[in-house]
Coordinates of C-alpha atoms in Angstrom, one line a residue:
M1 CA 132.3 120.4 108.6
P2 CA 128.8 121.1 110.6
D3 CA 128.9 122.5 113.6
A4 CA 129.2 119.1 116.3
L5 CA 125.7 119.4 117.7
D6 CA 125.0 117.6 121.9
A7 CA 122.8 114.9 121.8
T8 CA 124.4 114.2 125.5
P9 CA 122.7 112.6 127.6
Y10 CA 121.6 109.8 125.1
D11 CA 124.6 108.1 123.8
A12 CA 123.2 105.9 120.9
L13 CA 119.6 105.3 118.4
L14 CA 118.0 102.6 118.0
L15 CA 115.8 102.5 115.1
L16 CA 112.1 99.8 116.4
S17 CA 110.2 98.3 113.9
F18 CA 107.1 95.6 113.2
G19 CA 109.5 93.3 111.7
G20 CA 109.0 91.3 108.1
P21 CA 109.7 87.6 106.6
E22 CA 112.7 88.0 104.1
G23 CA 111.7 84.7 101.6
P24 CA 108.7 81.9 101.7
D25 CA 110.8 80.0 104.8
D26 CA 110.2 83.0 107.1
V27 CA 106.3 83.6 106.6
V28 CA 104.9 81.2 108.7
P29 CA 107.5 81.6 112.2
F30 CA 107.7 85.0 111.0
L31 CA 103.7 85.1 112.4
E32 CA 104.1 82.4 114.7
N33 CA 106.1 85.1 116.6
V34 CA 102.9 87.6 115.7
T35 CA 100.3 85.5 116.7
R36 CA 103.2 84.2 120.0
G37 CA 100.2 82.9 123.5
R38 CA 97.0 83.1 120.7
G39 CA 97.3 79.7 120.0
I40 CA 96.6 79.6 115.6
P41 CA 97.2 77.0 113.8
K42 CA 100.0 76.8 111.9
E43 CA 97.6 76.0 108.6
R44 CA 96.1 79.4 109.3
L45 CA 98.8 81.1 109.9
K46 CA 99.8 80.0 105.9
E47 CA 96.2 80.8 105.0
V48 CA 96.4 84.4 106.6
G49 CA 101.1 84.7 105.0
R50 CA 98.9 85.1 101.6
H51 CA 100.0 88.5 100.8
Y52 CA 103.1 87.7 101.9
F53 CA 103.2 84.4 99.0
L54 CA 101.8 86.8 96.9
F55 CA 105.4 89.5 96.8
G56 CA 108.5 86.2 97.1
G57 CA 107.3 85.7 100.9
V58 CA 109.7 89.0 101.8
S59 CA 108.2 92.1 103.0
P60 CA 109.6 95.5 101.6
I61 CA 110.1 96.8 105.7
N62 CA 112.8 95.3 106.4
D63 CA 114.7 96.8 103.0
Q64 CA 112.5 100.2 103.7
N65 CA 114.2 100.3 106.9
R66 CA 118.0 100.0 105.7
A67 CA 117.1 102.9 104.3
L68 CA 115.9 104.7 106.4
L69 CA 118.8 104.0 108.5
D70 CA 121.1 105.2 106.1
A71 CA 119.2 108.5 105.2
L72 CA 119.4 109.0 109.3
R73 CA 123.0 108.3 109.9
K74 CA 123.4 110.1 106.6
D75 CA 121.3 113.0 108.3
F76 CA 123.7 112.5 111.5
A77 CA 126.9 112.7 109.7
D78 CA 125.8 116.1 107.6
H79 CA 124.7 117.8 111.1
G80 CA 127.8 116.9 112.8
L81 CA 125.6 114.2 115.2
D82 CA 127.6 111.9 116.7
L83 CA 125.0 109.6 117.3
P84 CA 125.3 105.5 117.2
V85 CA 121.9 104.5 115.0
Y86 CA 121.2 100.6 115.6
W87 CA 117.9 98.8 114.6
G88 CA 116.3 96.4 116.8
N89 CA 112.5 95.1 115.0
R90 CA 109.9 93.0 117.9
N91 CA 109.1 90.3 115.3
W92 CA 112.3 89.4 112.7
A93 CA 115.5 89.7 112.2
P94 CA 117.4 92.0 114.1
Y95 CA 115.7 90.7 117.2
L96 CA 115.2 94.0 119.8
T97 CA 117.0 91.5 122.4
D98 CA 120.2 90.4 120.4
T99 CA 120.2 94.8 118.9
L100 CA 119.8 95.4 122.8
R101 CA 122.8 93.3 123.8
E102 CA 125.1 94.9 121.0
M103 CA 124.5 98.8 122.8
V104 CA 125.2 97.3 126.0
A105 CA 128.3 95.1 123.9
D106 CA 129.5 99.1 122.6
G107 CA 129.0 100.7 126.1
R108 CA 126.1 101.9 124.8
R109 CA 123.9 103.7 128.6
R110 CA 121.2 106.3 127.6
I111 CA 119.8 104.7 124.4
L112 CA 117.2 106.2 122.7
V113 CA 114.2 104.6 120.9
L114 CA 112.6 105.9 117.8
A115 CA 109.2 103.8 116.8
T116 CA 107.9 104.0 114.0
S117 CA 104.5 104.5 114.2
A118 CA 103.2 107.8 114.9
Y119 CA 100.2 108.2 116.4
A120 CA 99.5 107.1 120.1
S121 CA 97.6 103.5 120.5
Y122 CA 98.2 101.2 122.4
S123 CA 99.9 98.5 119.2
G124 CA 101.8 101.9 117.2
C125 CA 102.9 102.6 121.4
R126 CA 102.9 100.8 125.1
Q127 CA 103.5 96.9 123.2
Y128 CA 106.8 98.5 121.4
R129 CA 107.2 99.4 125.7
E130 CA 106.3 96.4 126.8
N131 CA 108.7 94.7 124.0
L132 CA 111.2 96.9 126.2
A133 CA 110.9 95.9 128.6
D134 CA 111.3 92.5 127.7
S135 CA 113.9 92.3 126.2
L136 CA 115.9 94.1 129.2
A137 CA 114.0 91.5 132.1
A138 CA 116.2 89.2 129.7
L139 CA 119.6 90.7 129.5
R140 CA 119.4 91.3 133.7
A141 CA 118.3 88.2 134.0
E142 CA 121.5 86.9 132.2
G143 CA 123.8 89.5 134.5
L144 CA 124.5 92.9 132.0
D145 CA 124.2 96.1 133.2
L146 CA 120.6 97.7 131.7
P147 CA 121.1 100.8 129.8
K148 CA 118.6 103.4 130.3
V149 CA 115.9 103.8 127.6
D150 CA 113.6 106.5 126.5
K151 CA 111.3 106.7 123.9
L152 CA 110.8 109.7 121.6
R153 CA 107.7 111.4 121.8
H154 CA 104.5 110.3 118.8
Y155 CA 106.0 112.9 115.5
F156 CA 102.3 112.9 114.0
N157 CA 101.8 116.4 113.4
H158 CA 105.9 117.3 113.0
P159 CA 106.0 119.0 109.8
G160 CA 108.6 116.4 108.6
F161 CA 106.1 114.0 108.4
L162 CA 104.0 115.9 107.4
E163 CA 105.4 117.5 104.1
P164 CA 106.2 114.5 102.2
M165 CA 102.7 113.5 102.8
I166 CA 101.1 116.1 101.3
D167 CA 103.4 116.5 98.4
G168 CA 102.5 112.9 97.5
V169 CA 99.2 114.0 97.7
V170 CA 99.7 116.3 95.5
A171 CA 101.4 114.9 93.0
S172 CA 98.6 111.6 93.6
L173 CA 96.5 114.4 91.9
A174 CA 98.2 115.0 89.6
D175 CA 98.5 112.4 88.0
L176 CA 95.0 111.2 87.2
P177 CA 93.2 111.9 85.0
E178 CA 92.7 116.9 83.7
D179 CA 88.5 115.2 83.4
V180 CA 88.3 113.6 87.6
R181 CA 91.2 115.8 88.9
D182 CA 89.5 118.3 90.8
G183 CA 86.9 116.4 92.0
A184 CA 88.2 114.1 93.3
H185 CA 88.2 112.8 97.3
L186 CA 91.3 112.5 99.3
A187 CA 90.1 108.8 101.1
F188 CA 93.3 109.4 104.6
S189 CA 94.1 105.8 106.0
T190 CA 95.2 104.0 109.3
H191 CA 95.2 100.8 110.1
S192 CA 91.7 100.1 111.7
I193 CA 91.8 99.0 115.4
P194 CA 89.3 97.8 117.7
I195 CA 86.8 100.6 119.2
A196 CA 87.5 99.3 122.5
A197 CA 91.3 99.7 121.7
A198 CA 91.0 103.5 120.4
D199 CA 88.4 105.2 122.8
S200 CA 91.4 103.7 125.7
S201 CA 94.1 105.1 123.2
G202 CA 96.2 108.1 124.7
P203 CA 96.9 109.6 128.4
A204 CA 93.3 108.9 130.9
E205 CA 92.1 112.5 129.3
D206 CA 92.2 111.7 126.1
H207 CA 90.5 108.6 126.3
G208 CA 87.1 108.4 124.7
D209 CA 85.2 108.8 121.8
G210 CA 87.4 107.4 118.8
G211 CA 90.9 108.1 121.6
A212 CA 93.7 110.6 120.9
Y213 CA 94.6 107.8 117.9
V214 CA 91.3 109.1 115.7
K215 CA 91.8 112.2 117.6
E216 CA 95.4 112.6 116.0
H217 CA 95.1 111.6 112.3
L218 CA 91.9 113.4 111.7
E219 CA 94.7 116.3 112.7
V220 CA 96.9 114.7 110.7
A221 CA 94.3 114.4 107.8
R222 CA 92.6 118.9 108.1
L223 CA 96.5 119.3 107.4
V224 CA 97.6 118.0 104.6
A225 CA 93.5 118.4 102.9
D226 CA 94.7 122.1 104.0
A227 CA 97.7 122.6 103.2
V228 CA 96.8 120.1 99.5
R229 CA 93.7 122.8 99.2
E230 CA 96.3 126.0 99.4
R231 CA 99.1 124.4 97.2
T232 CA 96.3 123.6 94.9
G233 CA 93.6 126.1 94.4
V234 CA 91.4 123.1 95.1
D235 CA 89.7 122.1 98.1
H236 CA 89.4 118.4 97.7
P237 CA 86.6 117.0 100.0
S238 CA 88.0 114.2 102.2
Q239 CA 87.6 111.0 105.1
L240 CA 89.6 109.5 107.2
V241 CA 88.8 105.2 106.5
Y242 CA 90.6 102.3 107.6
Q243 CA 91.7 99.6 106.2
S244 CA 93.4 95.9 107.2
R245 CA 91.2 94.7 109.5
S246 CA 91.7 91.5 111.3
G247 CA 90.8 89.8 114.3
A248 CA 87.4 88.0 115.4
P249 CA 84.6 89.5 113.5
H250 CA 82.0 89.9 116.6
I251 CA 84.9 92.7 117.4
P252 CA 83.6 96.0 116.5
W253 CA 86.0 98.0 114.9
L254 CA 87.3 101.0 113.2
E255 CA 85.4 102.0 110.0
P256 CA 84.6 102.6 107.1
D257 CA 86.9 99.9 105.2
I258 CA 89.2 101.3 102.5
C259 CA 86.9 99.3 99.9
D260 CA 83.2 100.0 101.5
H261 CA 84.7 103.6 101.2
L262 CA 85.2 103.3 97.5
E263 CA 82.4 101.7 96.4
E264 CA 80.1 104.7 98.8
R265 CA 82.0 107.2 96.7
H266 CA 81.5 106.1 93.9
A267 CA 77.8 105.7 94.0
A268 CA 77.7 108.5 94.6
G269 CA 79.0 110.2 92.4
V270 CA 82.4 110.4 92.3
P271 CA 85.2 111.1 89.7
A272 CA 88.0 109.7 91.0
V273 CA 89.7 109.4 94.4
V274 CA 93.7 109.4 95.7
M275 CA 94.0 106.9 99.1
A276 CA 96.9 108.5 101.4
P277 CA 98.2 106.3 103.5
I278 CA 99.1 108.6 107.0
G279 CA 98.6 106.4 109.6
F280 CA 102.4 104.3 108.2
V281 CA 105.9 105.0 108.0
S282 CA 106.7 103.4 105.0
D283 CA 104.8 101.3 102.3
H284 CA 104.9 98.3 104.5
M285 CA 102.4 95.0 103.6
E286 CA 99.7 96.9 104.3
V287 CA 100.3 99.2 102.4
L288 CA 101.0 97.0 99.8
Y289 CA 98.7 95.0 99.8
D290 CA 95.5 96.7 101.3
L291 CA 95.8 99.8 99.5
D292 CA 98.5 98.7 95.9
T293 CA 96.4 95.4 95.5
E294 CA 92.4 95.3 97.2
A295 CA 91.5 98.3 97.1
T296 CA 92.7 99.4 94.0
A297 CA 91.4 96.0 92.7
K298 CA 88.2 97.1 94.5
A299 CA 88.1 100.8 92.1
A300 CA 89.0 99.4 88.7
E301 CA 86.0 96.7 89.7
L302 CA 83.9 99.8 89.9
G303 CA 85.4 101.6 87.4
L304 CA 86.7 104.7 89.5
P305 CA 90.5 106.0 89.1
V306 CA 92.5 105.9 91.9
R307 CA 95.5 106.6 92.7
R308 CA 98.4 105.9 96.3
S309 CA 100.0 108.2 97.7
A310 CA 103.9 108.2 98.6
T311 CA 104.6 107.6 102.8
V312 CA 107.5 109.2 104.2
G313 CA 110.1 106.3 104.0
A314 CA 113.3 107.2 103.7
D315 CA 112.6 111.0 102.9
P316 CA 115.8 113.0 104.0
R317 CA 112.6 115.6 106.0
F318 CA 111.6 113.1 108.3
A319 CA 115.9 112.2 109.2
A320 CA 116.1 115.6 109.8
A321 CA 112.6 115.3 111.4
V322 CA 114.2 112.3 113.7
R323 CA 116.9 114.5 114.2
E324 CA 114.9 118.1 115.7
L325 CA 113.7 114.6 118.3
V326 CA 116.8 113.5 119.6
L327 CA 118.1 117.4 120.0
E328 CA 114.4 117.9 121.1
R329 CA 114.2 115.2 124.2
A330 CA 118.8 115.8 125.0
A331 CA 117.8 119.5 125.5
A332 CA 114.9 118.6 128.0
E333 CA 116.6 115.4 130.2
S334 CA 120.0 117.9 129.8
G335 CA 117.3 121.1 131.3
R336 CA 117.9 123.0 128.6
Q337 CA 114.5 125.4 127.1
V338 CA 113.7 123.8 124.0
T339 CA 110.6 124.4 121.9
P340 CA 109.0 121.5 120.9
C341 CA 108.0 121.6 117.2
A342 CA 104.3 120.2 115.8
L343 CA 102.3 122.2 113.8
G344 CA 98.4 122.6 114.2
A345 CA 95.7 122.5 117.4
L346 CA 97.2 119.8 119.4
G347 CA 101.0 120.6 120.4
A348 CA 103.8 118.6 120.6
S349 CA 103.3 115.4 122.3
H350 CA 104.4 114.2 126.3
N351 CA 107.7 112.9 126.1
L352 CA 107.0 110.3 129.0
C353 CA 103.8 108.3 128.7
P354 CA 101.4 108.8 131.9
V355 CA 100.1 106.5 133.8
G356 CA 97.2 105.0 132.0
C357 CA 98.8 105.7 128.7
C358 CA 97.5 103.1 126.0
P359 CA 96.7 100.3 128.7
A360 CA 97.7 97.1 128.1
R361 CA 95.1 94.3 127.4
A362 CA 96.3 92.4 130.8
P363 CA 99.0 94.1 133.1
R364 CA 102.6 93.7 131.6
P365 CA 105.8 95.7 132.9
A366 CA 106.2 98.3 129.8
A367 CA 109.7 100.5 129.9
A368 CA 109.7 104.0 128.9
G369 CA 107.2 105.5 130.9
A370 CA 106.0 107.2 134.1
D371 CA 104.9 103.6 135.0
S372 CA 108.5 101.6 134.1
P373 CA 110.3 99.5 136.4
Y374 CA 114.0 100.4 134.5
A375 CA 114.1 103.7 136.0

């Protein structure tokens, strides 16, 4: 048996994700949850949901989270870490409030949260913290004793997150025809967000041109490209690109879009492109549609060979990284010496989101940060 690992003071881990529909009848109600408060008509939601209907109304994200749950539980058990793992979503079952209620009923008092977003941004971090605050407020209204909830730091530069992506890019290059392989460019793709949101992402000292969101993605792109060059012996030109833009057309969002980038690369005579979705933890709908369907169709129209590399998903190295992050945070909370694991120039992210980090569009309480009303 492995030696027991100590996660004190924590007694549970919560996997917190976005959620997604699991059948055609779920699509519009799911999108109503996502867009609640914005007054979007149901007919418009049906149009927005066409991506889901192309895949039978089923988002792959829930099954991928189930696989990640299994991988985490196996890794913890194999390494002697006695820490139960729960799962809750922002926008679909299992809902976050229901899961937190279950955890309270199970006697969990100190909860660590793993969000399925590796980078700093409002939608990738603070909005999850706002959802946690909403759920804790609901439990308080029910008269329940509230647990203390902390969130694991951003893990974009943890080797257990980077290494599977590096392997994926190398494998995608190897899958290209030999005559275009060495000349292939790398398109590191992430979710586009409004420029104003990017500029205010991360702690206040990071605010400015692109904020922490762009800086962290550029660092991951550099780290992956450098590792690919070391493994293949070929220096593949690369660029950070964006996908999945939504919202009002008059609001500026991060560019270039992946399809525009493919057109530009083709016009410049680039023989092939590997699309590497570094901004996503798993192959959910925005990867399957925006890259595998839309961008791949654009490349076929251009006659440009493309491959799409794998996301991290439930890779055992990512599960091991989560275990290391849990133990790192537990040691810090217990006052024990700990050296955070992070590659590259940016170092390990903060454990506690400071005041002013990824500010909300409108002031709302957020848990698991320095401004949390639930200390």
